[in-house]
Amino acid sequence: MGRKAAYAKLSRPRLFSVVPRRRLFRLLDERMQHPVVWVEGPPGAGKTALVASYLESRRYGVLWYQLDPGDSDPSTFFYYLGLSAPSRKARLPVLSPEYLASLEGFTRRFFREFFSRIAPRTVVVFDNYQEVPESSVIHKLICVALGEIPEDINVIAISRSAPPTEITVFQANGGLAAVDWSDLQLTIEETNSIMQARAAANIDSAQALHQLCGGWAAGLTLMLEGARNKGRLIEDIPAGTQESIFGYFADQLLGATSQADQEILLQSALFPRITAELAERMTGNKEAGRLLELLYRRRLFTDRRSQSRTLHPQESVASALRFDKEHIYEFHALFRAFLLDAAAKRYSRDEYRALAYRAATLLKVHGSQDSAFSLFCTAHAWEDAGQMILSVAPGLLSQGRWQTLRDWIDCLPAQCLETSPWLRYWMARALIPTSHAQARESFECALHTFEPRADRTGQLMCIAGIIWSHFLEARSTERLKSWMAALDPLLSPDHDF
């Protein structure tokens, strides 16, 4: 996959100017004496903005990596993280099957080489850590990686949750320091500063707003926006979780926009990340890019990101991003969840699936296969999803991402595998690293479908896979003779294989 496919995981925030958080900057100065800093807080607490602003103000080099559920597959994690490291003659290794027997050993070697390529006084940021499932082996591997951090490099993890059990062991040894929700909550002075910067209100309303939002940055932003639209503060806020309060205010925010702008927001939310060009092509509205930029500049839960590259300590974030050819916009997780829910309510099932299909097609052309595949599934466009798997399967395996390939094929209805022997073949290839017997069974099922179709190439590939599975299993070789004999009639001189 090219750079367009990787931008989602390797991009970093490009934040509009914010009120300096001197108190938290001083706290981070203290925490950065430890090799690892864990920044924990609820959605909308300002975690990402804080870390990005702090690293820019202190002129650290930055390598920003966004975790997502796909990183529960170690091969995917190592592949994309390897892309983010400064390149040398040799690329960082992918997690191919021969390394599975010693996963921790591979992790140590990978991160020793990874950190050796990074300039001193650089910070590696793992954003959205909470996206990795609790059951994933990645937590254990990251704990191993943290033990390889050189003295002149730091790691910051940004998460909605506390460190997983595997990493708390590292914390107990003094290698990890935390910034939690009690630290992130706005003080009354900070609330007042933000309001003054926006020319929003006087000190009396600042105290009222601070009490209502409880120091929650997202709540303050929404309340200020609500007051801006209605000309007064809204005090009859419904009780509930921060998510429900967010939905209450976001609904008011959406209701204050025009019908055309609502369509732009609802359709753009289908994309995990979107450019102005994609938004305009998706909606057919040439003003879509303008709206995204306006939301970003008004700090309404929209980040603007750029292709990631490691910054030298002397290089500011602003200067490094000056050469961007296009901006990548990303809605805050809460805001996107609200917009997707609103879209599901506004559009009929068929309309929603049609929009998802359109978005998937655009993403496929744009090179973002992971997001495109997910949207094809949302649209129930199983034929397109299957064709996408067939087109990217060799690439996924070359990246060591057999688990991702398995997961994608598992998303398809059983009928797709019954009618497509090539999907069964690629499932077998994805099973080879971990289950030779299951892989062999899948190869044989595909072979039985290729035979009546006289697909000689498919038959050859399946028999080769079966022989390979026997070889890897290193057990009885008696059946190999019959399978090798089956190759003879398929290897005729007139067949160009």
CSV table of C-alpha atoms in Angstrom, one decimal:
chain,number,residue,atom,x,y,z
A,1,MET,CA,0.0,0.0,0.0
A,2,GLY,CA,1.3,3.5,-0.8
A,3,ARG,CA,1.5,6.7,1.2
A,4,LYS,CA,-2.2,7.5,0.7
A,5,ALA,CA,-3.1,4.2,2.4
A,6,ALA,CA,-0.8,5.0,5.3
A,7,TYR,CA,-1.7,8.6,6.0
A,8,ALA,CA,-4.5,7.7,8.4
A,9,LYS,CA,-2.2,5.9,10.9
A,10,LEU,CA,0.8,8.1,10.5
A,11,SER,CA,-0.7,11.6,10.6
A,12,ARG,CA,-0.5,14.0,13.4
A,13,PRO,CA,-2.7,16.9,14.5
A,14,ARG,CA,-2.3,20.3,13.2
A,15,LEU,CA,-4.0,22.4,15.8
A,16,PHE,CA,-5.3,26.0,15.5
A,17,SER,CA,-3.8,28.3,18.1
A,18,VAL,CA,-5.2,27.6,21.6
A,19,VAL,CA,-5.0,29.3,24.9
A,20,PRO,CA,-1.7,28.2,26.5
A,21,ARG,CA,-2.1,25.6,29.3
A,22,ARG,CA,1.0,26.7,31.3
A,23,ARG,CA,-0.1,24.6,34.4
A,24,LEU,CA,-0.2,21.5,32.3
A,25,PHE,CA,2.9,22.3,30.4
A,26,ARG,CA,4.8,22.5,33.7
A,27,LEU,CA,3.3,19.2,34.8
A,28,LEU,CA,4.4,17.6,31.5
A,29,ASP,CA,7.9,19.0,32.0
A,30,GLU,CA,8.0,17.0,35.2
A,31,ARG,CA,6.5,13.9,33.8
A,32,MET,CA,8.9,13.9,30.8
A,33,GLN,CA,11.7,13.0,33.2
A,34,HIS,CA,10.3,9.5,32.9
A,35,PRO,CA,10.7,7.6,29.6
A,36,VAL,CA,6.9,7.0,29.2
A,37,VAL,CA,4.0,9.4,29.9
A,38,TRP,CA,0.4,8.2,29.9
A,39,VAL,CA,-2.2,10.9,29.2
A,40,GLU,CA,-5.6,9.6,30.3
A,41,GLY,CA,-9.0,11.4,30.2
A,42,PRO,CA,-12.5,11.2,28.8
A,43,PRO,CA,-13.3,12.1,25.2
A,44,GLY,CA,-13.2,15.9,24.7
A,45,ALA,CA,-10.8,16.5,27.6
A,46,GLY,CA,-8.2,18.1,25.3
A,47,LYS,CA,-5.6,15.3,25.5
A,48,THR,CA,-4.4,15.5,21.9
A,49,ALA,CA,-4.5,19.3,21.8
A,50,LEU,CA,-2.4,19.4,25.0
A,51,VAL,CA,0.2,17.0,23.8
A,52,ALA,CA,0.5,18.5,20.3
A,53,SER,CA,0.8,22.0,21.7
A,54,TYR,CA,3.3,21.0,24.4
A,55,LEU,CA,5.6,19.2,22.0
A,56,GLU,CA,5.6,22.2,19.6
A,57,SER,CA,6.2,24.7,22.4
A,58,ARG,CA,9.1,22.7,23.7
A,59,ARG,CA,10.5,22.0,20.2
A,60,TYR,CA,10.6,18.3,20.4
A,61,GLY,CA,11.0,16.1,17.4
A,62,VAL,CA,7.7,14.2,16.9
A,63,LEU,CA,6.7,10.9,15.4
A,64,TRP,CA,2.9,10.6,15.7
A,65,TYR,CA,1.1,7.2,15.3
A,66,GLN,CA,-2.6,6.7,15.6
A,67,LEU,CA,-3.7,3.3,16.9
A,68,ASP,CA,-7.0,1.8,15.8
A,69,PRO,CA,-8.7,-1.7,16.2
A,70,GLY,CA,-6.7,-3.0,13.2
A,71,ASP,CA,-3.6,-2.8,15.4
A,72,SER,CA,-4.8,-5.7,17.4
A,73,ASP,CA,-3.1,-7.6,14.6
A,74,PRO,CA,0.6,-7.4,15.5
A,75,SER,CA,1.6,-7.6,11.8
A,76,THR,CA,-0.5,-4.6,11.0
A,77,PHE,CA,1.0,-2.7,13.9
A,78,PHE,CA,4.6,-3.5,13.0
A,79,TYR,CA,4.0,-2.8,9.3
A,80,TYR,CA,2.5,0.7,9.7
A,81,LEU,CA,4.9,1.7,12.5
A,82,GLY,CA,7.8,0.6,10.3
A,83,LEU,CA,6.6,3.0,7.6
A,84,SER,CA,6.8,5.9,10.1
A,85,ALA,CA,10.4,5.4,10.9
A,86,PRO,CA,13.1,7.4,9.0
A,87,SER,CA,14.2,5.2,6.1
A,88,ARG,CA,17.6,3.7,5.6
A,89,LYS,CA,18.8,1.3,2.9
A,90,ALA,CA,17.0,-1.5,4.6
A,91,ARG,CA,13.4,-1.2,5.6
A,92,LEU,CA,12.3,-2.4,9.0
A,93,PRO,CA,11.2,-6.1,8.9
A,94,VAL,CA,7.6,-7.2,8.7
A,95,LEU,CA,6.2,-9.8,11.0
A,96,SER,CA,6.4,-12.8,8.7
A,97,PRO,CA,5.5,-16.3,9.9
A,98,GLU,CA,9.0,-17.4,10.8
A,99,TYR,CA,9.1,-14.9,13.6
A,100,LEU,CA,5.9,-16.1,15.3
A,101,ALA,CA,7.7,-18.6,17.5
A,102,SER,CA,9.6,-15.8,19.2
A,103,LEU,CA,7.3,-12.8,19.1
A,104,GLU,CA,8.9,-11.0,22.0
A,105,GLY,CA,12.3,-11.5,20.5
A,106,PHE,CA,11.1,-10.0,17.2
A,107,THR,CA,9.6,-7.1,19.1
A,108,ARG,CA,12.9,-6.3,20.9
A,109,ARG,CA,14.9,-6.4,17.6
A,110,PHE,CA,12.3,-4.3,15.8
A,111,PHE,CA,12.2,-1.6,18.4
A,112,ARG,CA,16.0,-1.5,18.8
A,113,GLU,CA,16.3,-0.7,15.1
A,114,PHE,CA,13.3,1.6,15.2
A,115,PHE,CA,14.6,3.7,18.0
A,116,SER,CA,18.1,3.8,16.5
A,117,ARG,CA,16.7,5.6,13.4
A,118,ILE,CA,15.1,8.4,15.4
A,119,ALA,CA,16.9,11.6,16.2
A,120,PRO,CA,17.7,12.4,19.9
A,121,ARG,CA,15.1,14.5,21.7
A,122,THR,CA,12.2,12.9,19.7
A,123,VAL,CA,8.9,11.9,21.2
A,124,VAL,CA,7.0,8.9,19.8
A,125,VAL,CA,3.2,9.4,20.4
A,126,PHE,CA,0.8,6.6,20.4
A,127,ASP,CA,-2.6,8.3,20.0
A,128,ASN,CA,-6.0,6.7,20.6
A,129,TYR,CA,-4.5,3.8,22.6
A,130,GLN,CA,-8.0,2.8,23.9
A,131,GLU,CA,-8.8,1.6,20.4
A,132,VAL,CA,-6.7,-1.6,20.9
A,133,PRO,CA,-8.9,-4.3,22.4
A,134,GLU,CA,-8.1,-5.4,25.9
A,135,SER,CA,-7.5,-9.0,24.8
A,136,SER,CA,-4.8,-8.0,22.2
A,137,VAL,CA,-1.3,-9.3,22.5
A,138,ILE,CA,-0.2,-5.8,21.4
A,139,HIS,CA,-0.2,-4.6,25.1
A,140,LYS,CA,2.4,-7.2,26.0
A,141,LEU,CA,4.5,-6.3,23.0
A,142,ILE,CA,4.4,-2.6,23.7
A,143,CYS,CA,5.5,-3.3,27.2
A,144,VAL,CA,8.5,-5.1,25.8
A,145,ALA,CA,9.1,-2.2,23.4
A,146,LEU,CA,9.0,0.3,26.3
A,147,GLY,CA,12.0,-1.5,27.8
A,148,GLU,CA,14.0,-0.6,24.7
A,149,ILE,CA,13.6,3.2,24.9
A,150,PRO,CA,17.0,5.0,24.7
A,151,GLU,CA,17.7,7.7,27.2
A,152,ASP,CA,17.3,10.6,24.7
A,153,ILE,CA,13.8,9.5,23.4
A,154,ASN,CA,10.3,9.6,25.1
A,155,VAL,CA,7.0,7.8,24.4
A,156,ILE,CA,3.7,9.4,25.1
A,157,ALA,CA,0.5,7.3,25.1
A,158,ILE,CA,-2.9,9.2,24.8
A,159,SER,CA,-5.9,7.2,25.9
A,160,ARG,CA,-9.4,7.4,27.3
A,161,SER,CA,-8.5,4.6,29.8
A,162,ALA,CA,-5.8,3.7,32.3
A,163,PRO,CA,-2.8,1.7,31.2
A,164,PRO,CA,-3.6,-2.0,30.6
A,165,THR,CA,-2.4,-4.5,33.1
A,166,GLU,CA,0.7,-5.4,31.1
A,167,ILE,CA,1.9,-1.9,31.1
A,168,THR,CA,1.2,-1.2,34.8
A,169,VAL,CA,4.2,-3.4,35.5
A,170,PHE,CA,6.3,-0.9,33.7
A,171,GLN,CA,4.7,1.9,35.8
A,172,ALA,CA,5.4,0.1,39.0
A,173,ASN,CA,9.1,0.2,38.1
A,174,GLY,CA,9.1,4.0,37.8
A,175,GLY,CA,9.3,4.0,34.0
A,176,LEU,CA,5.9,5.5,33.5
A,177,ALA,CA,4.3,8.7,34.8
A,178,ALA,CA,0.6,9.7,34.3
A,179,VAL,CA,-1.4,12.7,33.5
A,180,ASP,CA,-5.0,11.9,34.4
A,181,TRP,CA,-8.5,13.5,34.3
A,182,SER,CA,-8.0,15.3,37.6
A,183,ASP,CA,-5.0,17.1,35.9
A,184,LEU,CA,-6.8,17.8,32.6
A,185,GLN,CA,-9.9,19.4,34.1
A,186,LEU,CA,-10.0,23.2,33.4
A,187,THR,CA,-9.5,25.5,36.3
A,188,ILE,CA,-11.8,28.5,36.7
A,189,GLU,CA,-8.9,30.7,35.5
A,190,GLU,CA,-8.4,28.6,32.4
A,191,THR,CA,-12.1,28.7,31.6
A,192,ASN,CA,-12.1,32.5,32.0
A,193,SER,CA,-9.0,32.8,29.7
A,194,ILE,CA,-10.7,30.7,27.0
A,195,MET,CA,-13.8,32.8,27.2
A,196,GLN,CA,-11.9,36.0,27.0
A,197,ALA,CA,-10.0,34.7,24.0
A,198,ARG,CA,-13.3,34.2,22.3
A,199,ALA,CA,-14.8,37.4,23.5
A,200,ALA,CA,-17.6,35.3,24.9
A,201,ALA,CA,-18.6,36.6,28.3
A,202,ASN,CA,-17.6,38.2,31.6
A,203,ILE,CA,-16.3,36.6,34.8
A,204,ASP,CA,-19.7,35.9,36.2
A,205,SER,CA,-20.7,33.8,33.3
A,206,ALA,CA,-17.3,32.1,33.4
A,207,GLN,CA,-18.0,30.9,36.9
A,208,ALA,CA,-21.4,29.6,35.8
A,209,LEU,CA,-20.0,27.9,32.7
A,210,HIS,CA,-17.2,26.4,34.7
A,211,GLN,CA,-19.6,24.9,37.2
A,212,LEU,CA,-21.9,23.5,34.4
A,213,CYS,CA,-19.1,21.9,32.4
A,214,GLY,CA,-17.1,20.6,35.4
A,215,GLY,CA,-13.8,21.5,33.7
A,216,TRP,CA,-14.6,19.5,30.6
A,217,ALA,CA,-13.1,21.2,27.6
A,218,ALA,CA,-15.5,19.8,25.1
A,219,GLY,CA,-18.5,20.8,27.2
A,220,LEU,CA,-17.2,24.3,27.5
A,221,THR,CA,-16.7,24.6,23.7
A,222,LEU,CA,-20.3,23.4,23.1
A,223,MET,CA,-21.8,25.7,25.7
A,224,LEU,CA,-20.0,28.7,24.2
A,225,GLU,CA,-21.2,27.7,20.8
A,226,GLY,CA,-24.8,27.3,22.1
A,227,ALA,CA,-24.6,30.7,23.8
A,228,ARG,CA,-23.3,32.1,20.5
A,229,ASN,CA,-26.2,30.8,18.5
A,230,LYS,CA,-28.9,31.7,21.1
A,231,GLY,CA,-27.4,34.8,22.6
A,232,ARG,CA,-27.6,33.4,26.1
A,233,LEU,CA,-26.3,30.6,28.3
A,234,ILE,CA,-28.2,27.4,28.3
A,235,GLU,CA,-28.6,26.2,31.9
A,236,ASP,CA,-31.3,23.5,31.6
A,237,ILE,CA,-28.8,20.8,30.7
A,238,PRO,CA,-30.1,17.3,30.9
A,239,ALA,CA,-28.5,15.0,33.4
A,240,GLY,CA,-26.5,12.1,32.0
A,241,THR,CA,-23.0,11.0,30.9
A,242,GLN,CA,-20.6,13.3,29.0
A,243,GLU,CA,-21.5,11.5,25.8
A,244,SER,CA,-25.3,12.2,26.3
A,245,ILE,CA,-24.6,15.9,27.2
A,246,PHE,CA,-22.4,16.1,24.1
A,247,GLY,CA,-25.2,14.8,22.0
A,248,TYR,CA,-27.6,17.3,23.4
A,249,PHE,CA,-25.4,20.2,22.5
A,250,ALA,CA,-24.2,18.8,19.2
A,251,ASP,CA,-27.8,18.4,18.2
A,252,GLN,CA,-28.3,22.1,18.8
A,253,LEU,CA,-25.2,22.9,16.9
A,254,LEU,CA,-26.3,20.9,13.9
A,255,GLY,CA,-29.8,22.4,14.1
A,256,ALA,CA,-28.2,25.9,13.8
A,257,THR,CA,-26.6,25.1,10.4
A,258,SER,CA,-28.2,25.2,7.0
A,259,GLN,CA,-29.7,22.1,5.3
A,260,ALA,CA,-26.8,22.0,2.8
A,261,ASP,CA,-24.2,22.2,5.6
A,262,GLN,CA,-25.9,19.5,7.5
A,263,GLU,CA,-25.7,17.2,4.4
A,264,ILE,CA,-22.0,17.9,4.2
A,265,LEU,CA,-21.4,17.1,7.8
A,266,LEU,CA,-23.5,13.9,7.8
A,267,GLN,CA,-21.9,12.5,4.7
A,268,SER,CA,-18.4,13.5,5.6
A,269,ALA,CA,-18.7,11.6,8.9
A,270,LEU,CA,-18.7,8.4,6.9
A,271,PHE,CA,-15.0,8.9,6.3
A,272,PRO,CA,-12.7,8.3,9.3
A,273,ARG,CA,-10.6,11.2,7.8
A,274,ILE,CA,-11.3,13.3,4.8
A,275,THR,CA,-9.8,15.9,2.5
A,276,ALA,CA,-11.6,18.9,1.1
A,277,GLU,CA,-11.5,17.2,-2.4
A,278,LEU,CA,-13.1,14.0,-1.1
A,279,ALA,CA,-15.8,15.9,0.8
A,280,GLU,CA,-16.6,17.9,-2.4
A,281,ARG,CA,-16.8,14.7,-4.5
A,282,MET,CA,-18.8,12.9,-1.9
A,283,THR,CA,-21.4,15.6,-1.4
A,284,GLY,CA,-21.3,17.3,-4.8
A,285,ASN,CA,-21.1,20.6,-3.0
A,286,LYS,CA,-18.1,22.8,-3.8
A,287,GLU,CA,-18.5,24.5,-0.4
A,288,ALA,CA,-17.7,21.3,1.6
A,289,GLY,CA,-14.0,22.1,2.0
A,290,ARG,CA,-14.9,25.6,3.2
A,291,LEU,CA,-17.1,24.2,5.9
A,292,LEU,CA,-14.5,21.8,7.1
A,293,GLU,CA,-11.9,24.6,7.3
A,294,LEU,CA,-14.4,26.8,9.2
A,295,LEU,CA,-15.1,24.1,11.7
A,296,TYR,CA,-11.4,23.6,12.3
A,297,ARG,CA,-10.8,27.3,12.7
A,298,ARG,CA,-13.7,27.7,15.1
A,299,ARG,CA,-12.3,24.7,17.1
A,300,LEU,CA,-15.6,22.8,16.7
A,301,PHE,CA,-14.3,19.3,17.2
A,302,THR,CA,-12.4,19.1,13.9
A,303,ASP,CA,-8.7,18.6,13.6
A,304,ARG,CA,-6.6,19.3,10.6
A,305,ARG,CA,-3.8,16.8,10.0
A,306,SER,CA,-0.9,16.3,7.7
A,307,GLN,CA,1.3,13.5,6.4
A,308,SER,CA,3.6,12.4,9.2
A,309,ARG,CA,7.3,12.7,9.2
A,310,THR,CA,9.8,12.9,12.1
A,311,LEU,CA,10.6,16.5,13.0
A,312,HIS,CA,14.1,17.6,14.1
A,313,PRO,CA,14.2,19.3,17.4
A,314,GLN,CA,15.1,22.7,15.8
A,315,GLU,CA,12.2,22.5,13.4
A,316,SER,CA,8.8,23.9,14.4
A,317,VAL,CA,5.6,22.1,13.6
A,318,ALA,CA,4.4,25.1,11.6
A,319,SER,CA,7.4,25.2,9.3
A,320,ALA,CA,7.3,21.4,8.8
A,321,LEU,CA,3.7,21.5,7.7
A,322,ARG,CA,4.0,24.5,5.4
A,323,PHE,CA,4.6,22.3,2.4
A,324,ASP,CA,1.4,20.3,2.7
A,325,LYS,CA,-0.4,20.0,-0.6
A,326,GLU,CA,-3.7,19.0,1.0
A,327,HIS,CA,-5.1,19.0,4.5
A,328,ILE,CA,-6.7,16.0,6.1
A,329,TYR,CA,-9.6,16.8,8.4
A,330,GLU,CA,-10.8,14.5,11.2
A,331,PHE,CA,-13.8,14.9,13.4
A,332,HIS,CA,-13.5,14.4,17.1
A,333,ALA,CA,-14.6,10.8,18.0
A,334,LEU,CA,-17.7,12.1,19.9
A,335,PHE,CA,-18.7,14.5,17.2
A,336,ARG,CA,-18.3,11.8,14.5
A,337,ALA,CA,-20.3,9.3,16.5
A,338,PHE,CA,-23.1,11.9,16.9
A,339,LEU,CA,-23.1,12.7,13.2
A,340,LEU,CA,-23.2,9.0,12.2
A,341,ASP,CA,-26.1,8.5,14.5
A,342,ALA,CA,-27.9,11.5,13.1
A,343,ALA,CA,-27.2,10.2,9.6
A,344,ALA,CA,-28.7,6.8,10.4
A,345,LYS,CA,-31.8,8.5,11.6
A,346,ARG,CA,-32.2,10.9,8.8
A,347,TYR,CA,-31.6,8.6,5.8
A,348,SER,CA,-33.5,5.4,5.0
A,349,ARG,CA,-31.6,2.2,5.2
A,350,ASP,CA,-31.2,2.1,1.4
A,351,GLU,CA,-30.1,5.7,1.2
A,352,TYR,CA,-27.5,5.2,4.0
A,353,ARG,CA,-26.1,2.1,2.3
A,354,ALA,CA,-25.9,4.0,-1.0
A,355,LEU,CA,-24.0,6.8,0.7
A,356,ALA,CA,-21.6,4.2,2.3
A,357,TYR,CA,-21.1,2.6,-1.1
A,358,ARG,CA,-20.2,6.0,-2.6
A,359,ALA,CA,-17.8,6.8,0.2
A,360,ALA,CA,-16.2,3.3,-0.1
A,361,THR,CA,-15.7,3.8,-3.9
A,362,LEU,CA,-14.0,7.1,-3.4
A,363,LEU,CA,-11.8,5.8,-0.7
A,364,LYS,CA,-10.8,2.8,-2.8
A,365,VAL,CA,-9.7,5.2,-5.6
A,366,HIS,CA,-7.9,7.3,-3.0
A,367,GLY,CA,-5.9,4.3,-1.9
A,368,SER,CA,-7.4,3.8,1.6
A,369,GLN,CA,-8.3,0.1,1.4
A,370,ASP,CA,-8.9,-0.5,5.0
A,371,SER,CA,-11.6,2.2,5.3
A,372,ALA,CA,-13.0,1.4,1.9
A,373,PHE,CA,-13.5,-2.3,2.8
A,374,SER,CA,-15.3,-1.4,6.1
A,375,LEU,CA,-17.7,0.9,4.2
A,376,PHE,CA,-18.4,-1.7,1.5
A,377,CYS,CA,-19.4,-4.0,4.3
A,378,THR,CA,-21.6,-1.3,5.8
A,379,ALA,CA,-23.2,-1.0,2.4
A,380,HIS,CA,-23.7,-4.8,2.2
A,381,ALA,CA,-21.8,-4.5,-1.2
A,382,TRP,CA,-20.3,-8.0,-0.7
A,383,GLU,CA,-19.2,-8.5,-4.3
A,384,ASP,CA,-17.2,-5.2,-4.2
A,385,ALA,CA,-15.8,-6.2,-0.8
A,386,GLY,CA,-14.8,-9.6,-2.2
A,387,GLN,CA,-13.2,-8.1,-5.3
A,388,MET,CA,-11.2,-5.7,-3.0
A,389,ILE,CA,-9.9,-8.7,-1.0
A,390,LEU,CA,-8.8,-10.4,-4.2
A,391,SER,CA,-6.9,-7.3,-5.4
A,392,VAL,CA,-5.1,-6.6,-2.1
A,393,ALA,CA,-4.6,-10.1,-0.7
A,394,PRO,CA,-1.0,-10.5,-2.2
A,395,GLY,CA,0.0,-7.1,-0.8
A,396,LEU,CA,-1.4,-7.9,2.7
A,397,LEU,CA,0.5,-11.1,2.9
A,398,SER,CA,3.7,-9.4,1.7
A,399,GLN,CA,3.2,-7.0,4.6
A,400,GLY,CA,2.8,-9.9,7.0
A,401,ARG,CA,-0.8,-9.0,7.6
A,402,TRP,CA,-2.4,-12.5,7.3
A,403,GLN,CA,-4.6,-11.9,10.4
A,404,THR,CA,-6.1,-8.8,8.7
A,405,LEU,CA,-6.7,-10.9,5.6
A,406,ARG,CA,-8.5,-13.6,7.6
A,407,ASP,CA,-10.6,-11.0,9.4
A,408,TRP,CA,-11.7,-9.4,6.2
A,409,ILE,CA,-12.7,-12.7,4.6
A,410,ASP,CA,-14.5,-13.6,7.8
A,411,CYS,CA,-16.7,-10.5,7.4
A,412,LEU,CA,-18.1,-11.8,4.1
A,413,PRO,CA,-21.3,-14.0,4.1
A,414,ALA,CA,-20.5,-17.7,3.7
A,415,GLN,CA,-22.1,-17.7,0.3
A,416,CYS,CA,-19.2,-15.6,-1.0
A,417,LEU,CA,-16.7,-18.3,-0.2
A,418,GLU,CA,-18.8,-21.0,-1.7
A,419,THR,CA,-19.0,-19.2,-5.0
A,420,SER,CA,-15.5,-17.8,-5.1
A,421,PRO,CA,-12.7,-20.4,-4.9
A,422,TRP,CA,-10.1,-17.7,-5.0
A,423,LEU,CA,-11.4,-16.3,-1.7
A,424,ARG,CA,-11.1,-19.8,-0.2
A,425,TYR,CA,-7.5,-20.0,-1.6
A,426,TRP,CA,-6.6,-16.7,0.0
A,427,MET,CA,-8.2,-17.7,3.3
A,428,ALA,CA,-6.0,-20.8,3.2
A,429,ARG,CA,-2.9,-18.7,2.6
A,430,ALA,CA,-3.9,-16.5,5.6
A,431,LEU,CA,-4.3,-19.7,7.7
A,432,ILE,CA,-0.9,-21.2,6.9
A,433,PRO,CA,1.1,-19.3,9.5
A,434,THR,CA,-1.0,-20.5,12.4
A,435,SER,CA,-3.1,-23.6,11.4
A,436,HIS,CA,-1.7,-25.9,8.8
A,437,ALA,CA,-4.6,-28.4,9.0
A,438,GLN,CA,-7.2,-25.7,8.6
A,439,ALA,CA,-5.3,-24.2,5.7
A,440,ARG,CA,-5.0,-27.6,4.0
A,441,GLU,CA,-8.8,-28.1,4.3
A,442,SER,CA,-9.4,-24.6,2.8
A,443,PHE,CA,-7.0,-25.4,-0.1
A,444,GLU,CA,-8.8,-28.6,-0.8
A,445,CYS,CA,-12.2,-26.9,-0.8
A,446,ALA,CA,-11.0,-24.3,-3.3
A,447,LEU,CA,-9.4,-27.1,-5.4
A,448,HIS,CA,-12.7,-29.0,-5.7
A,449,THR,CA,-14.3,-25.8,-7.0
A,450,PHE,CA,-11.5,-25.0,-9.5
A,451,GLU,CA,-11.6,-28.5,-11.0
A,452,PRO,CA,-15.1,-28.4,-12.7
A,453,ARG,CA,-14.2,-24.9,-13.9
A,454,ALA,CA,-11.0,-26.2,-15.5
A,455,ASP,CA,-9.1,-23.4,-13.9
A,456,ARG,CA,-5.6,-24.9,-14.2
A,457,THR,CA,-3.9,-22.0,-12.5
A,458,GLY,CA,-6.2,-22.3,-9.5
A,459,GLN,CA,-5.6,-26.0,-9.3
A,460,LEU,CA,-1.9,-25.6,-9.4
A,461,MET,CA,-1.8,-23.0,-6.7
A,462,CYS,CA,-4.0,-25.0,-4.4
A,463,ILE,CA,-2.0,-28.2,-4.8
A,464,ALA,CA,1.2,-26.2,-4.2
A,465,GLY,CA,-0.4,-24.8,-1.1
A,466,ILE,CA,-1.4,-28.3,0.2
A,467,ILE,CA,2.2,-29.6,-0.4
A,468,TRP,CA,3.5,-26.5,1.4
A,469,SER,CA,1.2,-27.1,4.4
A,470,HIS,CA,2.5,-30.7,4.7
A,471,PHE,CA,6.1,-29.5,4.5
A,472,LEU,CA,5.6,-26.9,7.2
A,473,GLU,CA,3.8,-29.4,9.4
A,474,ALA,CA,6.8,-31.7,9.1
A,475,ARG,CA,4.8,-34.8,9.7
A,476,SER,CA,4.0,-37.8,7.5
A,477,THR,CA,4.9,-37.3,3.9
A,478,GLU,CA,3.0,-40.3,2.5
A,479,ARG,CA,0.2,-38.1,1.0
A,480,LEU,CA,2.8,-35.9,-0.7
A,481,LYS,CA,3.3,-38.5,-3.4
A,482,SER,CA,-0.3,-38.5,-4.5
A,483,TRP,CA,-0.4,-34.7,-4.5
A,484,MET,CA,2.8,-34.4,-6.5
A,485,ALA,CA,1.4,-36.9,-9.0
A,486,ALA,CA,-1.7,-34.7,-9.4
A,487,LEU,CA,0.6,-31.9,-10.6
A,488,ASP,CA,1.9,-33.8,-13.6
A,489,PRO,CA,-1.2,-33.5,-15.9
A,490,LEU,CA,-1.5,-29.8,-14.9
A,491,LEU,CA,2.1,-29.0,-15.9
A,492,SER,CA,1.6,-29.5,-19.7
A,493,PRO,CA,3.9,-27.6,-22.0
A,494,ASP,CA,1.0,-25.6,-23.6
A,495,HIS,CA,0.1,-24.0,-20.2
A,496,ASP,CA,1.7,-20.7,-19.5
A,497,PHE,CA,2.0,-20.7,-15.7
